[in-house]
mmCIF file with all atom_site columns, C-alpha atoms in Angstrom:
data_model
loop_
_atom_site.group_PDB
_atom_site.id
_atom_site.type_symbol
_atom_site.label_atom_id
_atom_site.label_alt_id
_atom_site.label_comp_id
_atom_site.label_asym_id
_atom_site.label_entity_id
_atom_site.label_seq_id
_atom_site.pdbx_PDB_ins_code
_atom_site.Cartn_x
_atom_site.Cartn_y
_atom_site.Cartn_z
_atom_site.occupancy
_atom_site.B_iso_or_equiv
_atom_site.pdbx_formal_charge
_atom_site.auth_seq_id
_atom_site.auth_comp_id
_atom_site.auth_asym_id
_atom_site.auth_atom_id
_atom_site.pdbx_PDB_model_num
ATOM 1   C CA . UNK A 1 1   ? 7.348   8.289   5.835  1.00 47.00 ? 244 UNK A CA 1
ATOM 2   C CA . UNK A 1 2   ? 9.476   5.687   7.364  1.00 46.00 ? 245 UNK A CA 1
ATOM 3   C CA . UNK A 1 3   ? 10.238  2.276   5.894  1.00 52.00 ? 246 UNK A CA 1
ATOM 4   C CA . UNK A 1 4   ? 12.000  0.933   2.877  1.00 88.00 ? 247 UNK A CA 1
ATOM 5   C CA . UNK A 1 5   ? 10.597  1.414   -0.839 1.00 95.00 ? 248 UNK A CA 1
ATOM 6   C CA . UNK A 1 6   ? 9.708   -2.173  -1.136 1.00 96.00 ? 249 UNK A CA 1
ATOM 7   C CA . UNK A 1 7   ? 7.289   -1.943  2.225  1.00 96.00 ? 250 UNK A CA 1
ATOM 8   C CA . UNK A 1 8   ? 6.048   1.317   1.091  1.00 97.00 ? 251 UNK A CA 1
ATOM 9   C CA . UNK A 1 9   ? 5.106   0.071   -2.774 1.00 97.00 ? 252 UNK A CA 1
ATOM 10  C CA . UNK A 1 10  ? 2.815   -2.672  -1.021 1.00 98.00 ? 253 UNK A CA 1
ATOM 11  C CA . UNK A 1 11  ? 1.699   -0.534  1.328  1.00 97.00 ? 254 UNK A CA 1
ATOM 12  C CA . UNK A 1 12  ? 0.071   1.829   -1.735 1.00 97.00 ? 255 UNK A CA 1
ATOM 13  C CA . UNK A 1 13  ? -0.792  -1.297  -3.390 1.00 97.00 ? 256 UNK A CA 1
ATOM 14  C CA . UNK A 1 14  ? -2.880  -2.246  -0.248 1.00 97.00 ? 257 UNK A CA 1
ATOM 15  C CA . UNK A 1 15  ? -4.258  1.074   0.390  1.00 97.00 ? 258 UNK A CA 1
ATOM 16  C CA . UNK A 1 16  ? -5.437  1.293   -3.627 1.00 97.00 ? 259 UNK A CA 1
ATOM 17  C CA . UNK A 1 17  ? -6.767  -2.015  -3.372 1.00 96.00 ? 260 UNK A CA 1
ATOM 18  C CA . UNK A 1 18  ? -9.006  -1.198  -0.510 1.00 96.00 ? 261 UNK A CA 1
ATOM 19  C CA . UNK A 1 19  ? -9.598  2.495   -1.282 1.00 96.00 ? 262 UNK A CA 1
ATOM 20  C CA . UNK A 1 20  ? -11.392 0.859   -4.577 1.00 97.00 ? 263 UNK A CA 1
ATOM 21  C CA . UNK A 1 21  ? -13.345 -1.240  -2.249 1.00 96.00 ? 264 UNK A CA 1
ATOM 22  C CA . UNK A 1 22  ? -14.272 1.430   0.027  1.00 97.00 ? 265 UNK A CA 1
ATOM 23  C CA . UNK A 1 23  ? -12.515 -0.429  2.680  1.00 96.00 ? 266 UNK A CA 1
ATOM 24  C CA . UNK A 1 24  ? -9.758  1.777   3.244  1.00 95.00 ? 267 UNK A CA 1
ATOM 25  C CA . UNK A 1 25  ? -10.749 2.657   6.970  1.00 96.00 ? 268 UNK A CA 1
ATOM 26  C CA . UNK A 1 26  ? -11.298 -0.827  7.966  1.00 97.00 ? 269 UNK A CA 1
ATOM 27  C CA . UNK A 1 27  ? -8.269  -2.178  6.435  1.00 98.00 ? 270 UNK A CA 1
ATOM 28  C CA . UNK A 1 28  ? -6.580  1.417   8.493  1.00 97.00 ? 271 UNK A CA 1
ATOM 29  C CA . UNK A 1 29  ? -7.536  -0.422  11.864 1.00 97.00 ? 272 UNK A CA 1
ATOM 30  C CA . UNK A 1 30  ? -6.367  -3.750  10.824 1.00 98.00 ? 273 UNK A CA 1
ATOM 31  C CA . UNK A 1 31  ? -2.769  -2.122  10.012 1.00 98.00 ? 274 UNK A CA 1
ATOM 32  C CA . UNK A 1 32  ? -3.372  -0.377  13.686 1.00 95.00 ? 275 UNK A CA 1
ATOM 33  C CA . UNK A 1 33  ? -3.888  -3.972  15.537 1.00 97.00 ? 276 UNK A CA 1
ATOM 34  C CA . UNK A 1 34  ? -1.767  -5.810  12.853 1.00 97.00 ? 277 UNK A CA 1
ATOM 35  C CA . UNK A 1 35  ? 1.346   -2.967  14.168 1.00 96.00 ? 278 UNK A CA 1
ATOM 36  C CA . UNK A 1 36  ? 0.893   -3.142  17.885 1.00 94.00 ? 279 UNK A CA 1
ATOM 37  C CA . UNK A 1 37  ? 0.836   -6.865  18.051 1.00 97.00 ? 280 UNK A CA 1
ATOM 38  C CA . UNK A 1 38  ? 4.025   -6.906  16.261 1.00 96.00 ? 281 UNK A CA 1
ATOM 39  C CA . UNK A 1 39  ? 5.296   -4.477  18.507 1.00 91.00 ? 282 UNK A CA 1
ATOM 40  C CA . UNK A 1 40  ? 3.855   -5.844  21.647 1.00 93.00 ? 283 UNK A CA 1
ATOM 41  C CA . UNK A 1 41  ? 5.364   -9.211  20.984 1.00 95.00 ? 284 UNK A CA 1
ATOM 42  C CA . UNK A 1 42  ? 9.127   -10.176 20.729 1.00 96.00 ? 285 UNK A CA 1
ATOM 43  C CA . UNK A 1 43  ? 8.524   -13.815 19.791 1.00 96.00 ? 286 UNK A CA 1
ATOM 44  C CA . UNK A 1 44  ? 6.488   -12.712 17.112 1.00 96.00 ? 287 UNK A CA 1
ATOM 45  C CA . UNK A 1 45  ? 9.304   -10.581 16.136 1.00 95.00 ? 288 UNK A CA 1
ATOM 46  C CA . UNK A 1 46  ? 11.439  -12.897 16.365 1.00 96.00 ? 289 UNK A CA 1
ATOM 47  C CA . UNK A 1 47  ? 9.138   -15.493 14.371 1.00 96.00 ? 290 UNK A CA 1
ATOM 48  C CA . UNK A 1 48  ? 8.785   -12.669 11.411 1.00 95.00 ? 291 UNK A CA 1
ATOM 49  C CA . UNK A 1 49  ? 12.658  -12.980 10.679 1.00 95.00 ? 292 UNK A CA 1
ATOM 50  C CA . UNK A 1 50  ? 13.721  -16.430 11.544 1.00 95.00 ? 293 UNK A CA 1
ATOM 51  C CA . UNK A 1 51  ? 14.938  -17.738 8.265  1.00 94.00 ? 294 UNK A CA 1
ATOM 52  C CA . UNK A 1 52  ? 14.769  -21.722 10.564 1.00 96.00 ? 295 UNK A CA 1
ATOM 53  C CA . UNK A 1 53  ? 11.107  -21.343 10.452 1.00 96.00 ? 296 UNK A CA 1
ATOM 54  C CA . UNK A 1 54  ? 9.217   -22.209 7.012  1.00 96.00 ? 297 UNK A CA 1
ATOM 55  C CA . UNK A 1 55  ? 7.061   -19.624 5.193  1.00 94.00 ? 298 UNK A CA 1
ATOM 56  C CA . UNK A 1 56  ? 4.298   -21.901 4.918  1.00 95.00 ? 299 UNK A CA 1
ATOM 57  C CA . UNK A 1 57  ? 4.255   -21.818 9.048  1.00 96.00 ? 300 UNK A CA 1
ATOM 58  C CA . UNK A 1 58  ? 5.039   -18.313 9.134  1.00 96.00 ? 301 UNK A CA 1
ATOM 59  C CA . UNK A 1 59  ? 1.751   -17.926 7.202  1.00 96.00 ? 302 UNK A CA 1
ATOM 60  C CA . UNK A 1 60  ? -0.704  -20.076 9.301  1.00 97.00 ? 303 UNK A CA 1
ATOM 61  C CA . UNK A 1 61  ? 0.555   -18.495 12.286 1.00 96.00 ? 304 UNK A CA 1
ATOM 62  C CA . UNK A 1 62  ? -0.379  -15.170 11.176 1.00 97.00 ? 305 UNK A CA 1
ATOM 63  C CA . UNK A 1 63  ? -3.309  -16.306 9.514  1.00 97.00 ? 306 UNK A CA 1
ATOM 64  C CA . UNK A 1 64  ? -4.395  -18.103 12.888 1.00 96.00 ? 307 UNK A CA 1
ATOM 65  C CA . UNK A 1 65  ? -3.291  -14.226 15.068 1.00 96.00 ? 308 UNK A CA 1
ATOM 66  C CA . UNK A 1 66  ? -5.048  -12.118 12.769 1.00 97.00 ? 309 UNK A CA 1
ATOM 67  C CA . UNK A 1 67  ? -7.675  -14.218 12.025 1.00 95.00 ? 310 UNK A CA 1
ATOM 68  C CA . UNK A 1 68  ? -10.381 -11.681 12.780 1.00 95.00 ? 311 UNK A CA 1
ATOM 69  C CA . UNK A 1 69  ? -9.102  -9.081  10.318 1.00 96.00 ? 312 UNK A CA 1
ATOM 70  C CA . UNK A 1 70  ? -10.044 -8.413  6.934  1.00 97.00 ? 313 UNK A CA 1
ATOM 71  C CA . UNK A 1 71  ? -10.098 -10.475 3.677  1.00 96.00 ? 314 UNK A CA 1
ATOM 72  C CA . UNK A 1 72  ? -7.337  -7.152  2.554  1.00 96.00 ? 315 UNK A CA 1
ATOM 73  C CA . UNK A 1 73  ? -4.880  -7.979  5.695  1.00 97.00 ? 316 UNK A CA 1
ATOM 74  C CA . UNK A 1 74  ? -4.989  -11.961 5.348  1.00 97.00 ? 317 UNK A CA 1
ATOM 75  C CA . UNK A 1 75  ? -4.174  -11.105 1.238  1.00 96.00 ? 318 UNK A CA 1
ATOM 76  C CA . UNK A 1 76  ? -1.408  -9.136  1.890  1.00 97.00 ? 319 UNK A CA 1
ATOM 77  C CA . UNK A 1 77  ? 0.050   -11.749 4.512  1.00 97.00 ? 320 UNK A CA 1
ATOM 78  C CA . UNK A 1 78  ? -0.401  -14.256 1.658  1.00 97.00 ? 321 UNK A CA 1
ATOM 79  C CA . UNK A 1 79  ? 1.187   -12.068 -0.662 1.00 97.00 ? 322 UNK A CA 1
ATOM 80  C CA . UNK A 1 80  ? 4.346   -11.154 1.371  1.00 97.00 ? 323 UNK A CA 1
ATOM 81  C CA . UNK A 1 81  ? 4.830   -14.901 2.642  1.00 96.00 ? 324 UNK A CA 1
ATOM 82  C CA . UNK A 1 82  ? 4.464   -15.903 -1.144 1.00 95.00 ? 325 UNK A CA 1
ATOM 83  C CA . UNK A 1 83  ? 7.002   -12.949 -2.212 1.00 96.00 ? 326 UNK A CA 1
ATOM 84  C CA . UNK A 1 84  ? 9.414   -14.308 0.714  1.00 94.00 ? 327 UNK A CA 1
ATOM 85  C CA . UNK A 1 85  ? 9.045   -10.616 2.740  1.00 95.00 ? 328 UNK A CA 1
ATOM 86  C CA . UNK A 1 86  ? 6.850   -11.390 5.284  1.00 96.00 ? 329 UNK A CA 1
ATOM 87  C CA . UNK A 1 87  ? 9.802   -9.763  7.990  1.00 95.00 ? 330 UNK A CA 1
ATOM 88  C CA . UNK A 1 88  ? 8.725   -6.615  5.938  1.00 96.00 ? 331 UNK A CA 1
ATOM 89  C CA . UNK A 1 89  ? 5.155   -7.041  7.508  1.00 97.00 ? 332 UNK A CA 1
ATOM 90  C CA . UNK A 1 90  ? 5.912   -4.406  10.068 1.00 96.00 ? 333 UNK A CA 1
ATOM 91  C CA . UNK A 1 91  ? 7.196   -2.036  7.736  1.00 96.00 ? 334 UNK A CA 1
ATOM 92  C CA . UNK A 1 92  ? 4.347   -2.230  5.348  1.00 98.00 ? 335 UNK A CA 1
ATOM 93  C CA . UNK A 1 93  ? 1.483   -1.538  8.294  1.00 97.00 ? 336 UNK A CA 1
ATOM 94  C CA . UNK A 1 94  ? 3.548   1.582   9.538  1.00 94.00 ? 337 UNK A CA 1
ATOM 95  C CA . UNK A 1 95  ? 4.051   2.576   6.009  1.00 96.00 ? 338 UNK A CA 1
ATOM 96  C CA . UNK A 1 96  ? 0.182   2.057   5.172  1.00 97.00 ? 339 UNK A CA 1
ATOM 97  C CA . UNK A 1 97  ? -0.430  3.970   8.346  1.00 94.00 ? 340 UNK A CA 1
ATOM 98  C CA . UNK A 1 98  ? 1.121   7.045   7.197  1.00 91.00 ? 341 UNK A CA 1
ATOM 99  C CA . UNK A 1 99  ? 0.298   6.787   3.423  1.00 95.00 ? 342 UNK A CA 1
ATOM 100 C CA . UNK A 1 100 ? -3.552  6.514   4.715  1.00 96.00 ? 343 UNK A CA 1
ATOM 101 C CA . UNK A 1 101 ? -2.849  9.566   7.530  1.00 93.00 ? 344 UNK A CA 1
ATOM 102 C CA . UNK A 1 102 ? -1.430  11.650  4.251  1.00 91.00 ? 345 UNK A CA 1
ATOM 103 C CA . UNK A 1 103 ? -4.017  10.673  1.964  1.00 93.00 ? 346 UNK A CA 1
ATOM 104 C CA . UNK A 1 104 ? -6.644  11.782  4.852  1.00 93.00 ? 347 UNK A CA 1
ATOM 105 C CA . UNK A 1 105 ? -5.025  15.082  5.832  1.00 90.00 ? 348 UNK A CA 1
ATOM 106 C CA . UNK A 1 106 ? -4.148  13.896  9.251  1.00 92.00 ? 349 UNK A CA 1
ATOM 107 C CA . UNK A 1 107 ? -1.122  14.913  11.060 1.00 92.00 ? 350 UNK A CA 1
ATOM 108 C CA . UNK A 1 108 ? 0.852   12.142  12.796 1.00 90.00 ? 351 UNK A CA 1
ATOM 109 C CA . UNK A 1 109 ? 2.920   13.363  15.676 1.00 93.00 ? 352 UNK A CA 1
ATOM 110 C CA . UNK A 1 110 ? 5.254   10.778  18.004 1.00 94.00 ? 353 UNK A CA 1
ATOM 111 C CA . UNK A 1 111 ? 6.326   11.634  21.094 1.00 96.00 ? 354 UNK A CA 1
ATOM 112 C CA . UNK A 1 112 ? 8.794   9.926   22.474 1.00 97.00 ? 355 UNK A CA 1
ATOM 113 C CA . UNK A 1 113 ? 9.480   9.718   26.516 1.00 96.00 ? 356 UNK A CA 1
ATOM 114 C CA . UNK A 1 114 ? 11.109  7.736   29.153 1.00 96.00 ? 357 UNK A CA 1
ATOM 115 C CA . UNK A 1 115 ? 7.746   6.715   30.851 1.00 96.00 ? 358 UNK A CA 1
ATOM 116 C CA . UNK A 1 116 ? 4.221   6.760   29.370 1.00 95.00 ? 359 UNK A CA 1
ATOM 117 C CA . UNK A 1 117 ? 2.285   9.320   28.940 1.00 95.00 ? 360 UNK A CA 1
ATOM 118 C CA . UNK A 1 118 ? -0.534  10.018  31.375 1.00 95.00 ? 361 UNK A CA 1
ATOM 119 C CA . UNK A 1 119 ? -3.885  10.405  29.917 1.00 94.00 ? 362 UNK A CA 1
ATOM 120 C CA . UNK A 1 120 ? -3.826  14.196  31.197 1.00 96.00 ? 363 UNK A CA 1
ATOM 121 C CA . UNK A 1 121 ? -0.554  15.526  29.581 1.00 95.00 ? 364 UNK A CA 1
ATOM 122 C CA . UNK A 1 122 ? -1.231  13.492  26.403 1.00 95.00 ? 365 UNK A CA 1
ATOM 123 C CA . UNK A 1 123 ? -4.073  15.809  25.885 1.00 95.00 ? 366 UNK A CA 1
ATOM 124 C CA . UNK A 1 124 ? -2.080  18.669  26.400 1.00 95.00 ? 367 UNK A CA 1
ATOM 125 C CA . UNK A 1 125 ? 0.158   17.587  24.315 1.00 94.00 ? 368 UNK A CA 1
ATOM 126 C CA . UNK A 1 126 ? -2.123  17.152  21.503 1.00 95.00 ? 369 UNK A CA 1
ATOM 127 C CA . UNK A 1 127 ? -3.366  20.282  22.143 1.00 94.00 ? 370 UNK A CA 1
ATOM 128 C CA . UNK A 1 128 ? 0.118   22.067  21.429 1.00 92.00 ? 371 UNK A CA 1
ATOM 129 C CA . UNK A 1 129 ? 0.732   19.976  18.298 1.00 93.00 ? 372 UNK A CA 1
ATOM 130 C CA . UNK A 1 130 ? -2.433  21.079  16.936 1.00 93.00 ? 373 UNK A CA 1
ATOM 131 C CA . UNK A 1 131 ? -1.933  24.577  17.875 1.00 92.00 ? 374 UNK A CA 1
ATOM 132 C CA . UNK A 1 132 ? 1.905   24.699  16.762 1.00 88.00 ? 375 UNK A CA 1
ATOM 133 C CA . UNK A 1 133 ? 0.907   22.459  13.293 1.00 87.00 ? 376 UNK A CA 1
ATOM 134 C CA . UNK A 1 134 ? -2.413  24.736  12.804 1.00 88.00 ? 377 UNK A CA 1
ATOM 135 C CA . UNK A 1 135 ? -4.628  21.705  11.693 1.00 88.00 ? 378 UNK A CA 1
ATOM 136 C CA . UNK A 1 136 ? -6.842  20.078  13.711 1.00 90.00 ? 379 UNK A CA 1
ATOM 137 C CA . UNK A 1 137 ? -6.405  16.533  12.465 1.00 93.00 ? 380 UNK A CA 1
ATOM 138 C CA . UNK A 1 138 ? -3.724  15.405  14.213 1.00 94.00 ? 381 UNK A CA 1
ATOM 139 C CA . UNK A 1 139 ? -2.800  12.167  15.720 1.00 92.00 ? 382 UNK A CA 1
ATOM 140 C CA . UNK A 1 140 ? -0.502  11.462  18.677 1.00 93.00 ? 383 UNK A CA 1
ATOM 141 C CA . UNK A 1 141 ? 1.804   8.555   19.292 1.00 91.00 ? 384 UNK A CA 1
ATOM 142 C CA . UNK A 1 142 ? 3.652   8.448   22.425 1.00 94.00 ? 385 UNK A CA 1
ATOM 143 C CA . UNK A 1 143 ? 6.551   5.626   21.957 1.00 94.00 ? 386 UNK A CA 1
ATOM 144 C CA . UNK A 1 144 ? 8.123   4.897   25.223 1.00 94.00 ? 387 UNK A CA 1
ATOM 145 C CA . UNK A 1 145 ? 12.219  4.783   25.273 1.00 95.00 ? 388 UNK A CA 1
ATOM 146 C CA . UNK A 1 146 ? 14.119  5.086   28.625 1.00 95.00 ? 389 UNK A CA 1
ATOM 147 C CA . UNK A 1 147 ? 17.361  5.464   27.154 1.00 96.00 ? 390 UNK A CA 1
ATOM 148 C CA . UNK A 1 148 ? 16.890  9.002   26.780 1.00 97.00 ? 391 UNK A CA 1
ATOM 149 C CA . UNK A 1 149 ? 16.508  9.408   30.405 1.00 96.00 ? 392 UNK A CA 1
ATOM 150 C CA . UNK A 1 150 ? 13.993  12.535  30.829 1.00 95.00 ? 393 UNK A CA 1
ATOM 151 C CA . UNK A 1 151 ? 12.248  15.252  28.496 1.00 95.00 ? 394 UNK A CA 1
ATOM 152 C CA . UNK A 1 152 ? 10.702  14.503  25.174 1.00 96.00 ? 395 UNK A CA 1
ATOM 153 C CA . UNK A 1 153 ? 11.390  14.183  21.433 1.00 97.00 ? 396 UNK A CA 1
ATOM 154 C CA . UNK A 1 154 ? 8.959   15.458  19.451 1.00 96.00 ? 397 UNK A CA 1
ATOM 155 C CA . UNK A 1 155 ? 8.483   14.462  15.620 1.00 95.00 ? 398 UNK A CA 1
ATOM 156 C CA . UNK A 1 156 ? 5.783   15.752  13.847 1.00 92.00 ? 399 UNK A CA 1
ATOM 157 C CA . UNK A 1 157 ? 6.600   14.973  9.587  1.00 84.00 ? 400 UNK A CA 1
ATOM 158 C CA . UNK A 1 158 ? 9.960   15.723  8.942  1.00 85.00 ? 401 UNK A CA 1
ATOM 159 C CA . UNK A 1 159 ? 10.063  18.002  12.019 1.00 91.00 ? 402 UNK A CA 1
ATOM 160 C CA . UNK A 1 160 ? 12.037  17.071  15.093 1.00 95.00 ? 403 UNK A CA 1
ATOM 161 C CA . UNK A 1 161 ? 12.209  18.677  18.488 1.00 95.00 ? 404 UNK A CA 1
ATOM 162 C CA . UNK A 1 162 ? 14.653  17.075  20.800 1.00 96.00 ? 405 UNK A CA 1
ATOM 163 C CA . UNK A 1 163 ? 14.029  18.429  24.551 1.00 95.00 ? 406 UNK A CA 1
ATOM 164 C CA . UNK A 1 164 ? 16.056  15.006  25.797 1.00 96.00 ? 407 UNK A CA 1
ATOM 165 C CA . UNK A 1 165 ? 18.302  14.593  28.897 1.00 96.00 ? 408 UNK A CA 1
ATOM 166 C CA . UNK A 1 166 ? 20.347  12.534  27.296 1.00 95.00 ? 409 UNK A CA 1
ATOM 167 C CA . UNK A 1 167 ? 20.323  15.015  24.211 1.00 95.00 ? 410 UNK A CA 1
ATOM 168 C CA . UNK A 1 168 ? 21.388  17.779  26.714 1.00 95.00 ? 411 UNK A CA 1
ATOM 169 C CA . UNK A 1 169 ? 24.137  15.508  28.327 1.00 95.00 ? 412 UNK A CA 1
ATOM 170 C CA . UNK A 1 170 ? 25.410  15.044  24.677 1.00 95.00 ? 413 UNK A CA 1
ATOM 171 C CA . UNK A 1 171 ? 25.121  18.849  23.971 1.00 94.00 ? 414 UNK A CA 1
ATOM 172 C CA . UNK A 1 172 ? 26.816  19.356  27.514 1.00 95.00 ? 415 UNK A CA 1
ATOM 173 C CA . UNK A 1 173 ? 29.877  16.225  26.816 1.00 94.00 ? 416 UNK A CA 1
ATOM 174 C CA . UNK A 1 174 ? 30.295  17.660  23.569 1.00 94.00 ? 417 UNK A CA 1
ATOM 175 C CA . UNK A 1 175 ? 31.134  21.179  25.151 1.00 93.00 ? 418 UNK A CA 1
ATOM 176 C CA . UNK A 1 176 ? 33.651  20.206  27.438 1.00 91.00 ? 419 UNK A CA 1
ATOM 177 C CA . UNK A 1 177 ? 35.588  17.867  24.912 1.00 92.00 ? 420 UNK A CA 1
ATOM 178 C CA . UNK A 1 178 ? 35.812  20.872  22.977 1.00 91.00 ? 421 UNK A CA 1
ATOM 179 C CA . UNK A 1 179 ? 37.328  23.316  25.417 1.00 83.00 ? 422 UNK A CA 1
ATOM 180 C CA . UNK A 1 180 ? 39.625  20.200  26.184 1.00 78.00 ? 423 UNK A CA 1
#
């Protein structure tokens, strides 16, 4: 599970919370939206740690972008602007994300490529996660990075799989310094 103890310890706070509410699933999707709008934005990013701009503003702004999610999602923005973590709000959705994957039995496996996925080898993809993993509740995130030039990483828990071009350029500068 990625993120830092303190994002993780509201993440299971949030996930009890709604878990006693039956709400668990709905408050899942708002973590979803809540994570890809932070990632899809750099000026909310940006917003999120900028110690110039007051919590009070960093609270109706998110208030006013998420306005549409639950009663859950608008507490625990209250909560973290009131606690002074609200940069922590990414960590906390990714970290409810994978407590609530865990708690379901689901599998969460991130791919990572130079260029999206098509729609095709995604499946495919899928496919061999769920055959190599041997459960059928899996989950696939393709995160886009062009700095590793061709291939794939694959993580699936704790497991990695590095089939990178620039991993194999490494491999390949790290032979020749050797016999140097």
């Amino acid at each position: 599970m990625s993120g830092n103890r303190a994002a993780i310890r509201y993440a299971k706070a949030i996930l009890q919370e709604a878990n006693e509410a039956n709400a668990g699933d709905i408050v899942f999707d708002d973590m979803r939206s809540v994570q890809a709008t932070i990632r899809g934005s750099k000026e909310l990013r940006v917003m999120l740690k900028s110690p110039v701009i007051k919590a009070e503003d960093k609270r109706q702004a998110l208030l006013s972008i998420f306005g549409d999610q639950s009663k859950y999602t608008h507490s625990l923005i209250n909560v973290l602007v009131g606690n002074k973590r609200i940069d922590m709000l990414s960590g906390v959705t990714e970290s409810y994300i994978s407590l609530y994957n865990e708690a379901k039995g689901i599998k969460e496996a991130i791919v990572t490529t130079a260029v999206a996925l098509s729609s095709e080898l995604e499946v495919q993809v899928l496919e061999k996660v769920k055959e190599i993993t041997g459960s059928t509740n899996v989950t696939l995130k393709n995160d886009v990075d062009a700095s590793i030039i061709g291939g794939f990483i694959l993580r699936v828990g704790d497991l990695q799989y590095n089939a990178s071009i620039a991993n194999k350029l490494g491999n390949i500068k790290r032979e020749f310094s050797k016999s140097l």
